[in-house]
PDB file of C-alpha atoms in Angstrom:
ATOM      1  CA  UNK G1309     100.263 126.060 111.203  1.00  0.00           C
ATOM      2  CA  UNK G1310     100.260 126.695 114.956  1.00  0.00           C
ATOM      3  CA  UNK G1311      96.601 127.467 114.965  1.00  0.00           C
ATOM      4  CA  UNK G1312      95.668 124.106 112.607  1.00  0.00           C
ATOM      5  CA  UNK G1313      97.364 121.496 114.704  1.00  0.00           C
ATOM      6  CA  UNK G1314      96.213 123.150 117.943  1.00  0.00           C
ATOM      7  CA  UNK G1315      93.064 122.749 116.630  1.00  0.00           C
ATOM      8  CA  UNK G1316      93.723 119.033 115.563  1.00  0.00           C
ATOM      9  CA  UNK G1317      94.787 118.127 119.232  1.00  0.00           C
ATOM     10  CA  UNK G1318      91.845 119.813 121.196  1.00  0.00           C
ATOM     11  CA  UNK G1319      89.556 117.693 118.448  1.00  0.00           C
ATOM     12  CA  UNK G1320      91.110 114.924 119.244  1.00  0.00           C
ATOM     13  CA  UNK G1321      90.905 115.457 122.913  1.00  0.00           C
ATOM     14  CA  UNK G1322      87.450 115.572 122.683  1.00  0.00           C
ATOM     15  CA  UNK G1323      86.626 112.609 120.184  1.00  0.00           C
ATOM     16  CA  UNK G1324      88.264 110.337 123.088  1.00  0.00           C
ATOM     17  CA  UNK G1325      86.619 111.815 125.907  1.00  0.00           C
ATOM     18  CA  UNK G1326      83.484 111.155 123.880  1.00  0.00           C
ATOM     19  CA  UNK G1327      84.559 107.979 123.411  1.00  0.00           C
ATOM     20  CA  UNK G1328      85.643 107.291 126.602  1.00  0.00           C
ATOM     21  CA  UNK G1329      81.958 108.925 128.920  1.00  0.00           C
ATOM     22  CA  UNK G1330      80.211 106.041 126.196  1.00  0.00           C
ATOM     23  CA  UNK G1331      82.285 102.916 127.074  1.00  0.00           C
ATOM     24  CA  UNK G1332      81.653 104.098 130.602  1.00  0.00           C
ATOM     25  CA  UNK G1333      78.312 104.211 130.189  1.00  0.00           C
ATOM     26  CA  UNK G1334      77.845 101.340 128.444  1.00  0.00           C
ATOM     27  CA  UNK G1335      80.161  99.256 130.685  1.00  0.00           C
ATOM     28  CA  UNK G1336      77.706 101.142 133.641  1.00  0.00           C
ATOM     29  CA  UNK G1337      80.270 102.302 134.992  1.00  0.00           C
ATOM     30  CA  UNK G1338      79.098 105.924 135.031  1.00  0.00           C
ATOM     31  CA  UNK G1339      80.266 109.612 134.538  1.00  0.00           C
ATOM     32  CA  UNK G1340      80.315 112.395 136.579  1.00  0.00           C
ATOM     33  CA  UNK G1341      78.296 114.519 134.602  1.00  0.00           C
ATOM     34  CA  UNK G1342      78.705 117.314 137.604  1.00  0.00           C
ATOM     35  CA  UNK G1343      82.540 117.024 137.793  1.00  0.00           C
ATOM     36  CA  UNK G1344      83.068 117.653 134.467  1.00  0.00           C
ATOM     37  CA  UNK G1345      81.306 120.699 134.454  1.00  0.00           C
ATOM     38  CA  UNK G1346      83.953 121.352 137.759  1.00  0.00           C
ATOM     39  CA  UNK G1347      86.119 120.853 135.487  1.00  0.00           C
ATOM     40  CA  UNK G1348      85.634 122.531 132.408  1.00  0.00           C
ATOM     41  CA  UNK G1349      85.068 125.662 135.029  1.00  0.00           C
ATOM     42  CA  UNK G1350      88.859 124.779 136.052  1.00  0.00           C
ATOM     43  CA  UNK G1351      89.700 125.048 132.673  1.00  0.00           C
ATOM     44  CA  UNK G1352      88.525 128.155 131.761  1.00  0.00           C
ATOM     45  CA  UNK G1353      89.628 129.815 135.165  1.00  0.00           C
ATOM     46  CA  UNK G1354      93.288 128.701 134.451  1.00  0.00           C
ATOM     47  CA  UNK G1355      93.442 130.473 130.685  1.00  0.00           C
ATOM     48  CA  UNK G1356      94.604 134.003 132.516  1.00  0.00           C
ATOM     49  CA  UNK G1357      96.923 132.387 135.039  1.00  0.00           C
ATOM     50  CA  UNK G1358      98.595 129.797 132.824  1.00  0.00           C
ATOM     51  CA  UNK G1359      99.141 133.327 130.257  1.00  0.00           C
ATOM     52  CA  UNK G1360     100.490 135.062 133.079  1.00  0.00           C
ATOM     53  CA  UNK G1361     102.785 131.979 134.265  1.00  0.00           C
ATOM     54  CA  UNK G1362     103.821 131.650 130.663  1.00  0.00           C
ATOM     55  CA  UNK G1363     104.991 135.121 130.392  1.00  0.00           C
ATOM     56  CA  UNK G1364     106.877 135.372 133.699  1.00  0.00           C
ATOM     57  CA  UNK G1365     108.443 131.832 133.924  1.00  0.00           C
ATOM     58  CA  UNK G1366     109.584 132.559 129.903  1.00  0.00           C
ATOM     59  CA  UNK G1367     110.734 135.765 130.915  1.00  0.00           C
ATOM     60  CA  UNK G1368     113.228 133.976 133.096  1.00  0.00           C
ATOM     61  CA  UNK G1369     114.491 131.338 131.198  1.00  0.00           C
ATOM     62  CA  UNK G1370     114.847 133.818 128.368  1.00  0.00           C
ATOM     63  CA  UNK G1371     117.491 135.532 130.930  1.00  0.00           C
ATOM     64  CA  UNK G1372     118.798 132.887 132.654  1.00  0.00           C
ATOM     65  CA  UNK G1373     119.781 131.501 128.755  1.00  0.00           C
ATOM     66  CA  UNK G1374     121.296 134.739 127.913  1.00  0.00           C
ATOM     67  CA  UNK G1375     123.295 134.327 131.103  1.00  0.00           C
ATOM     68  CA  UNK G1376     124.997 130.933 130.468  1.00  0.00           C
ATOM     69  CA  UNK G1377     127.924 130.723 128.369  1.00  0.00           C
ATOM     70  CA  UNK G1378     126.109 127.162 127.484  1.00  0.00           C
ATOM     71  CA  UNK G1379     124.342 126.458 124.709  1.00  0.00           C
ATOM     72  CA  UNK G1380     122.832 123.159 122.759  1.00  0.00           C
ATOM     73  CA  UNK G1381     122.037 123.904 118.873  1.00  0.00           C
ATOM     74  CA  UNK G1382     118.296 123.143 118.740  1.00  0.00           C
ATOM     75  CA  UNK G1383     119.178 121.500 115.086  1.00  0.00           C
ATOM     76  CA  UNK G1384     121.118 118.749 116.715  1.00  0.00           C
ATOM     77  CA  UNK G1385     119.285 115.552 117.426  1.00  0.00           C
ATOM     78  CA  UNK G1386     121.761 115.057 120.542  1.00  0.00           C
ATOM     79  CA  UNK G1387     119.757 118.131 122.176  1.00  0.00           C
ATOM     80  CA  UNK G1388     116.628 116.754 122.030  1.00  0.00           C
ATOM     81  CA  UNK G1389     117.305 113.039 122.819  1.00  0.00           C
ATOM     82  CA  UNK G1390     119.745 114.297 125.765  1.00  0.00           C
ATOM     83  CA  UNK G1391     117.429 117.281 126.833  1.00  0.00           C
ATOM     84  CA  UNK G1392     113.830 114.547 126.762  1.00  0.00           C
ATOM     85  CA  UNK G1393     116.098 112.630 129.753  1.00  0.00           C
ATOM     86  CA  UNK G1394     116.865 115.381 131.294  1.00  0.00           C
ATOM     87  CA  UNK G1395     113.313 116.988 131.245  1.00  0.00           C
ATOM     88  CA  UNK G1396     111.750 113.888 132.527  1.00  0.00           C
ATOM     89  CA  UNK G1397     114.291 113.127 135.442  1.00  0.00           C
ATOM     90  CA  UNK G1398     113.604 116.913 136.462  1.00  0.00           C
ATOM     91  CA  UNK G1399     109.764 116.120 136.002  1.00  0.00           C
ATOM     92  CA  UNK G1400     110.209 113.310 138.251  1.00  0.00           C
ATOM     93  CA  UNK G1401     111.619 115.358 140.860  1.00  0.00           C
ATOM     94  CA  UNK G1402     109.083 117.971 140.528  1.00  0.00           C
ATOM     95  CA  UNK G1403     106.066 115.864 140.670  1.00  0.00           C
ATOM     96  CA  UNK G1404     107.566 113.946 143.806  1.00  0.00           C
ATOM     97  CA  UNK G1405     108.261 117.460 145.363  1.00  0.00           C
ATOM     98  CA  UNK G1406     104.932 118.373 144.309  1.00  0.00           C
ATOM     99  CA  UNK G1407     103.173 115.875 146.803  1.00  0.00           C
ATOM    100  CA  UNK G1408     106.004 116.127 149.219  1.00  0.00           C
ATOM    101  CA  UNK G1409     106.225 120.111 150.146  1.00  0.00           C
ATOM    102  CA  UNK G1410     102.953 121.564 150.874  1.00  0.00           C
ATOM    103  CA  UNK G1411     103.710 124.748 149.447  1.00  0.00           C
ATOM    104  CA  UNK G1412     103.581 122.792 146.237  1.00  0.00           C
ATOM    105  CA  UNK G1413     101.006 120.483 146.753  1.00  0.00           C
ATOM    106  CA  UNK G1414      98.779 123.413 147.586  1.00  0.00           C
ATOM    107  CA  UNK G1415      98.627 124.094 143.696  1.00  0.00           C
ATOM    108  CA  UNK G1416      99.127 120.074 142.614  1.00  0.00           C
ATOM    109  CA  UNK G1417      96.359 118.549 144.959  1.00  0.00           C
ATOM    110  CA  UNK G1418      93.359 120.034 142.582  1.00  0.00           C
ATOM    111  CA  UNK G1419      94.703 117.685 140.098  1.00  0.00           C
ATOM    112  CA  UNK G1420      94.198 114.867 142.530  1.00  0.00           C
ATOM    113  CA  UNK G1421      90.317 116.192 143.384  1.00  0.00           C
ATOM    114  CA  UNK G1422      88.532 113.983 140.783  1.00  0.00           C
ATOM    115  CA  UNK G1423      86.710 111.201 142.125  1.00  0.00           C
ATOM    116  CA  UNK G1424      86.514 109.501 139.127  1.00  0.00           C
ATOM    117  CA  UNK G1425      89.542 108.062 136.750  1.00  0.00           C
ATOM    118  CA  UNK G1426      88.862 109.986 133.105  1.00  0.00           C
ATOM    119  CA  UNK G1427      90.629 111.889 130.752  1.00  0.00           C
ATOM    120  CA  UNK G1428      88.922 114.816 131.251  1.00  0.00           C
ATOM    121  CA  UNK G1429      89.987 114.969 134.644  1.00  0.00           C
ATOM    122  CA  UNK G1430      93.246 115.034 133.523  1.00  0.00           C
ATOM    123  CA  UNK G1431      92.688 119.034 132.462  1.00  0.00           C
ATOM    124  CA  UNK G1432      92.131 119.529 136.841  1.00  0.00           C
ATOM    125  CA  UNK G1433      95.074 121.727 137.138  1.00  0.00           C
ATOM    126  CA  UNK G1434      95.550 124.690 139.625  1.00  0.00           C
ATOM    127  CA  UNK G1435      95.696 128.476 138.876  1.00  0.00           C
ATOM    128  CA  UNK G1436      98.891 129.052 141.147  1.00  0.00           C
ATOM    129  CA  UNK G1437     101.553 126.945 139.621  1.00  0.00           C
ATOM    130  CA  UNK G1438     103.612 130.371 139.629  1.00  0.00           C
ATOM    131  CA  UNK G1439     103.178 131.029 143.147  1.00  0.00           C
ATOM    132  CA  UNK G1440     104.239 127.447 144.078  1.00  0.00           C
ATOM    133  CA  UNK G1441     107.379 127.900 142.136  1.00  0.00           C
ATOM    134  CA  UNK G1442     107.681 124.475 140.752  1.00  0.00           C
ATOM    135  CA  UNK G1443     108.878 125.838 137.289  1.00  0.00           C
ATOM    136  CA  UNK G1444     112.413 126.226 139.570  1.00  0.00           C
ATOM    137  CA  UNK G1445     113.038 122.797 139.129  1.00  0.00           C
ATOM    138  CA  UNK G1446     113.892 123.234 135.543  1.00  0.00           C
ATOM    139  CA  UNK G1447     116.140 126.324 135.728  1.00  0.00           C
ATOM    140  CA  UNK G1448     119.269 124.785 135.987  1.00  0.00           C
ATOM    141  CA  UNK G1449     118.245 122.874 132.641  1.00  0.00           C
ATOM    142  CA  UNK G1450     118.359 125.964 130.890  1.00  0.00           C
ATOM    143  CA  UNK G1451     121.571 127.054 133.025  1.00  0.00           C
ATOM    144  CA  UNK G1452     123.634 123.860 131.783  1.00  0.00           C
ATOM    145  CA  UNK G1453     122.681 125.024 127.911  1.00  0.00           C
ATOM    146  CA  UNK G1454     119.231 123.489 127.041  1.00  0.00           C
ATOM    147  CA  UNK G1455     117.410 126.291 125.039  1.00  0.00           C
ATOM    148  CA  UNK G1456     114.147 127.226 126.613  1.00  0.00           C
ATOM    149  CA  UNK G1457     112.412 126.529 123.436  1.00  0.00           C
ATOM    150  CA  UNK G1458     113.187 123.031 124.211  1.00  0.00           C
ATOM    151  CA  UNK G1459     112.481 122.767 127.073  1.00  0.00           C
ATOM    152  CA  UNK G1460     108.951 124.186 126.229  1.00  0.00           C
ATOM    153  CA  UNK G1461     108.645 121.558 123.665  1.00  0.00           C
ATOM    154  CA  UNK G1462     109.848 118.329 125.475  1.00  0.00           C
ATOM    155  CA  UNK G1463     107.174 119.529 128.589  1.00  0.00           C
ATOM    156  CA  UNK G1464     104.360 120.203 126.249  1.00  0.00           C
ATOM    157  CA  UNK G1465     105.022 116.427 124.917  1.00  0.00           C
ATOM    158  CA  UNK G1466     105.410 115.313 128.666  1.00  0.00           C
ATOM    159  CA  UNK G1467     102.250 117.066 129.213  1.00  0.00           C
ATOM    160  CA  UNK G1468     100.319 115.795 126.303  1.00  0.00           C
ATOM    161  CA  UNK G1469     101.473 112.246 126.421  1.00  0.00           C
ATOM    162  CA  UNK G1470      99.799 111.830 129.656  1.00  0.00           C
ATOM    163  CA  UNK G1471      96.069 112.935 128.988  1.00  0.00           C
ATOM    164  CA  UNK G1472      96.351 109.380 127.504  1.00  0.00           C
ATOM    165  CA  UNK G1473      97.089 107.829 130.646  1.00  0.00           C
ATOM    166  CA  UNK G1474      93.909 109.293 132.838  1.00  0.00           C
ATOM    167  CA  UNK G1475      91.916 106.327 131.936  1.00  0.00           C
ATOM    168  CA  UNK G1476      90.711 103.071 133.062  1.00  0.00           C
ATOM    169  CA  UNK G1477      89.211 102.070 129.278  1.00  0.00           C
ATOM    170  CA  UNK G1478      93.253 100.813 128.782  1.00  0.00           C
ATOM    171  CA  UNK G1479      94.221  97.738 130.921  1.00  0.00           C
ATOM    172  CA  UNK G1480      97.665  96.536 131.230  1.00  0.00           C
ATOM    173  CA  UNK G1481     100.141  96.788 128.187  1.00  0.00           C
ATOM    174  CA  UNK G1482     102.658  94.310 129.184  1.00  0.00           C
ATOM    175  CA  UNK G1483     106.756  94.828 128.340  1.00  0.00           C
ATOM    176  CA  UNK G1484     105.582  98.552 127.579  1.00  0.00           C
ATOM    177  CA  UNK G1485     105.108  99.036 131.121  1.00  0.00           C
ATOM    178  CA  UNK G1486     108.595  98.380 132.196  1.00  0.00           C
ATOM    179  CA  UNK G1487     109.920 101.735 130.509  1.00  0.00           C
ATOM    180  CA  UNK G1488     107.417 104.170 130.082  1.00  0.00           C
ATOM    181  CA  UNK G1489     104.462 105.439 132.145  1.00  0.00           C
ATOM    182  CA  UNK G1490     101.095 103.867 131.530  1.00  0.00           C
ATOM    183  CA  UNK G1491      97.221 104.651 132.674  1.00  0.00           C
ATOM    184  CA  UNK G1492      98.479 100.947 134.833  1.00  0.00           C
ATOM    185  CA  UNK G1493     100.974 103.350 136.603  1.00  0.00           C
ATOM    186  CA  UNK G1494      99.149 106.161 136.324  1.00  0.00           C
ATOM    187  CA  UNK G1495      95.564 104.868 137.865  1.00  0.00           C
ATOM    188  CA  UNK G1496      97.623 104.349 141.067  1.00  0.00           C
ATOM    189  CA  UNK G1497      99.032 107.243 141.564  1.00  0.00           C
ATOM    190  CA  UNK G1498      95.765 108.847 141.614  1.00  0.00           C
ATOM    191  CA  UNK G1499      94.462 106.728 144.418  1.00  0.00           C
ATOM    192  CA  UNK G1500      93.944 107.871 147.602  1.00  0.00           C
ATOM    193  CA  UNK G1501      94.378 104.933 149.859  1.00  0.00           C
ATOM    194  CA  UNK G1502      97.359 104.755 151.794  1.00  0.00           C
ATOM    195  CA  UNK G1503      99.144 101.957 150.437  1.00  0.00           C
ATOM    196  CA  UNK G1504      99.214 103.780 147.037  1.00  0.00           C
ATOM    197  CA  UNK G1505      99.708 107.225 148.063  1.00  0.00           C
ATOM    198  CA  UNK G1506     103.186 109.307 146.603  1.00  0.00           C
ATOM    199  CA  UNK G1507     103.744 106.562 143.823  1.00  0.00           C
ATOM    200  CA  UNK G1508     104.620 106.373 140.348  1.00  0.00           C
ATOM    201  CA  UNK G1509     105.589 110.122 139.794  1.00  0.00           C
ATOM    202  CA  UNK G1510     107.245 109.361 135.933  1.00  0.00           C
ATOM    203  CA  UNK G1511     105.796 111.567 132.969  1.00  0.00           C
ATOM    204  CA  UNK G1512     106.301 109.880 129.889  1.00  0.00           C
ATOM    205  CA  UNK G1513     108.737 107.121 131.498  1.00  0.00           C
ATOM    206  CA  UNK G1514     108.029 105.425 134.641  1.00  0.00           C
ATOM    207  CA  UNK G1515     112.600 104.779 134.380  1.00  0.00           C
ATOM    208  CA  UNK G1516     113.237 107.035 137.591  1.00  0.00           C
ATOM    209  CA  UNK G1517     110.344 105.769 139.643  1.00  0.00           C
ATOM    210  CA  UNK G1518     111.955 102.334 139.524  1.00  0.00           C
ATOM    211  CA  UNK G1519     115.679 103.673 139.840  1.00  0.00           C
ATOM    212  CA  UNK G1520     114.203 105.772 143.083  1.00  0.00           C
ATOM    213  CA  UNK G1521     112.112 103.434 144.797  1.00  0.00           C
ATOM    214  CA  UNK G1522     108.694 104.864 144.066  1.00  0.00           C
ATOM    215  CA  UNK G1523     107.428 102.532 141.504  1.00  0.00           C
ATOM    216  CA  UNK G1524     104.255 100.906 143.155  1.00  0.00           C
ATOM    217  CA  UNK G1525     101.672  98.238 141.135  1.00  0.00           C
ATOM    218  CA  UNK G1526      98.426  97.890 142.434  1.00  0.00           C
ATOM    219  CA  UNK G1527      97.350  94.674 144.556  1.00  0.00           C
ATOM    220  CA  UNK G1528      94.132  92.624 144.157  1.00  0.00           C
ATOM    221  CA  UNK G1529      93.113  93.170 147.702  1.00  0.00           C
ATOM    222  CA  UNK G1530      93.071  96.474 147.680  1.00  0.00           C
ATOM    223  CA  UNK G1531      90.532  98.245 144.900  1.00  0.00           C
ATOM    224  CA  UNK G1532      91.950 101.883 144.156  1.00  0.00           C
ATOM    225  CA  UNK G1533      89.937 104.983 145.635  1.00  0.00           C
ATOM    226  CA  UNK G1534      90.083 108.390 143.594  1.00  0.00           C
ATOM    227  CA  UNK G1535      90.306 111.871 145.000  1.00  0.00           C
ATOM    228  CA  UNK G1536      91.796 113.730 147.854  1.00  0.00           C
ATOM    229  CA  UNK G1537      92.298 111.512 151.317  1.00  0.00           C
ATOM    230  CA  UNK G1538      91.230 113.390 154.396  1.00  0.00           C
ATOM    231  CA  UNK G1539      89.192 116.429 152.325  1.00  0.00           C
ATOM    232  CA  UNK G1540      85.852 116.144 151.961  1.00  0.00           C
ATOM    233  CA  UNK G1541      84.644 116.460 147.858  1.00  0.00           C
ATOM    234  CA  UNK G1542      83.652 119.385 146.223  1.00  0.00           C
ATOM    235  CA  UNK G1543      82.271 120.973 142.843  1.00  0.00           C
ATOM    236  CA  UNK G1544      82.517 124.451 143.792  1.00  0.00           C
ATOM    237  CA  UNK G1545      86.283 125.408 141.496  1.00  0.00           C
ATOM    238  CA  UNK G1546      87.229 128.486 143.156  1.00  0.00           C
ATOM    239  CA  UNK G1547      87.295 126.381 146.909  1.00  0.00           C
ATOM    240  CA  UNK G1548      89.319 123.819 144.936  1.00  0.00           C
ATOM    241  CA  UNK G1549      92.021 125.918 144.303  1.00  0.00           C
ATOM    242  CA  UNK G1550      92.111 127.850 147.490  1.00  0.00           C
ATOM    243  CA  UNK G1551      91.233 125.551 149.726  1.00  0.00           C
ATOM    244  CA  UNK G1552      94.672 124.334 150.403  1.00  0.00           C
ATOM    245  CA  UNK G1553      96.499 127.281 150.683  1.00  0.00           C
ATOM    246  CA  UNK G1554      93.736 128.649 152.752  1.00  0.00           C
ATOM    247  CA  UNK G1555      94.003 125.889 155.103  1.00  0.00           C
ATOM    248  CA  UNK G1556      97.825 125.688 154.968  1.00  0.00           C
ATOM    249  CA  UNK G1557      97.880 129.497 155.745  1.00  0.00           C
ATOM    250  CA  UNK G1558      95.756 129.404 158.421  1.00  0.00           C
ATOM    251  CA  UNK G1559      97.636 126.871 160.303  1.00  0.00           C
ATOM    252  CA  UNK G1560     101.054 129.124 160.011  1.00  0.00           C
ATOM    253  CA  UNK G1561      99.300 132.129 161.121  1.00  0.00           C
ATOM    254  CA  UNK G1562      98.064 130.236 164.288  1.00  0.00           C
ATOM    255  CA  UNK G1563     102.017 128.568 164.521  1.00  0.00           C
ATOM    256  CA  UNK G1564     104.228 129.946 167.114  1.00  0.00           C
ATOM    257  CA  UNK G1565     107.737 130.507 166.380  1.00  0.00           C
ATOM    258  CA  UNK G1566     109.419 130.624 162.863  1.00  0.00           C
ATOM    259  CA  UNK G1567     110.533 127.522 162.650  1.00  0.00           C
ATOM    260  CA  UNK G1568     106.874 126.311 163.348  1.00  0.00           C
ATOM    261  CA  UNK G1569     105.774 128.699 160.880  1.00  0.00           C
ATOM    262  CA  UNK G1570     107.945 127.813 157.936  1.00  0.00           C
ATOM    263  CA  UNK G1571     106.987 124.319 158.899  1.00  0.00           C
ATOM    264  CA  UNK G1572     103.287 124.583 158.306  1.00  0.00           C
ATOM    265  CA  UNK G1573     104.681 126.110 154.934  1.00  0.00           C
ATOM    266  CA  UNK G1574     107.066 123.179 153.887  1.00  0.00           C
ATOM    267  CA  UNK G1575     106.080 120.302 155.564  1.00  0.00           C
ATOM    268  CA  UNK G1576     104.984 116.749 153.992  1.00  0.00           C
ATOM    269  CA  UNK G1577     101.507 117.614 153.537  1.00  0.00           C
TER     270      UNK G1577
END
């Protein structure tokens, strides 16, 4: 059953990326035929890593739920409506750390390396997501009760719902927008110009960006730029995922002091 509707959602995937490189096309818009091959590289280079993060990051939750003398049934509709907030307002803070602490961002900024707006370049994820330790952010989830098997679920959903919003083929989808997270929202976060940059971190709902202050909409005099500000483009995968650290790294080594140090680390990148 596992295998069939894994199957179902990668054909799906693919039937609206088709669909979406043709309406590009035809509305001459264009497509990247050379970043999708970066991409599809990044894909493949992530399968051992995102194993290895699954095992290790389960591993934990497993213990840290065998720890707590909490526990949700996972047969209770209460879990799962109570546990999707809660996943989503620790999302939020994730993703906003994510852009915020360059230890994180290191892993998070290849996801913000296409140039152009597509669903496909919404599979542009890094290889060190369990170096960067963002997966901390929902340990005290599973520490307050929330079984790790739903957490698992509710982020997979998070995950999959947006692939649907890396797209510019959707425009704006009015009273929909006030709640949850649309390829609206979503296009802007992706820019790279300054007025747009570190907005509209929401997963599924765009709720917390609004009761934060983060919620941005994009203005008519200022047409949104893709990719990374101040870092020059490239196809090659491997740089793409080092290149951060690499760089980040190389300034602590040269800092003097600790304090320097652990700022080169930490900092707002």
């Amino acid at each position: 059953m596992e295998v069939t509707r894994s199957a179902l959602w990668l054909g799906t995937m693919l039937l609206l990326v088709l669909a979406e490189a043709g309406w590009r096309l035809a509305s001459r818009r264009g497509y990247d035929g050379g970043a999708t091959f970066t991409t599809l590289w990044l894909v493949l280079g992530n399968i051992p890593f995102a194993a290895l993060n699954a095992g290790v990051v389960g591993s934990v939750f497993m213990a840290a739920a065998r720890l707590t003398p909490l526990d949700w049934p996972v047969n209770h509709w209460g879990t799962w409506a109570v546990g999707f907030i809660a996943v989503e307002f620790a999302y939020y803070w994730f993703h906003r750390a994510s852009h915020r602490v360059r230890w994180m961002w290191a892993t998070h900024s290849v996801h913000h390396s296409a140039e152009q707006f597509t669903l496909l370049a919404s599979l542009r994820l890094g290889w060190t997501n369990l170096f960067s330790a963002g997966w901390l952010v929902y340990l005290p989830l599973v520490l307050l009760g929330l079984p790790p098997f739903v957490l698992a679920a509710l982020l997979t959903l998070n995950l999959r719902y947006q692939f649907f919003l890396h797209t510019e083929a959707v425009g704006r989808l009015g009273p929909f927008e006030w709640l949850f997270n649309t390829p609206t929202h979503h296009r802007l976060h992706h820019a790279s110009n300054h007025a747009y940059i570190d907005k509209n971190y929401g997963g599924v709902l765009i709720l917390f960006d609004r009761l934060f202050g983060t919620l941005a909409h994009e203005q008519s005099s200022e047409a949104i730029r893709y990719g990374l500000a101040h870092r020059p483009s490239t196809a090659n995968p491997v740089w793409l995922v080092c290149r951060e650290w690499a760089i980040m790294l190389a300034e602590a080594r040269r800092a003097r002091g600790l304090r320097a140090k652990v700022t080169a680390l930490v900092a707002v990148p």
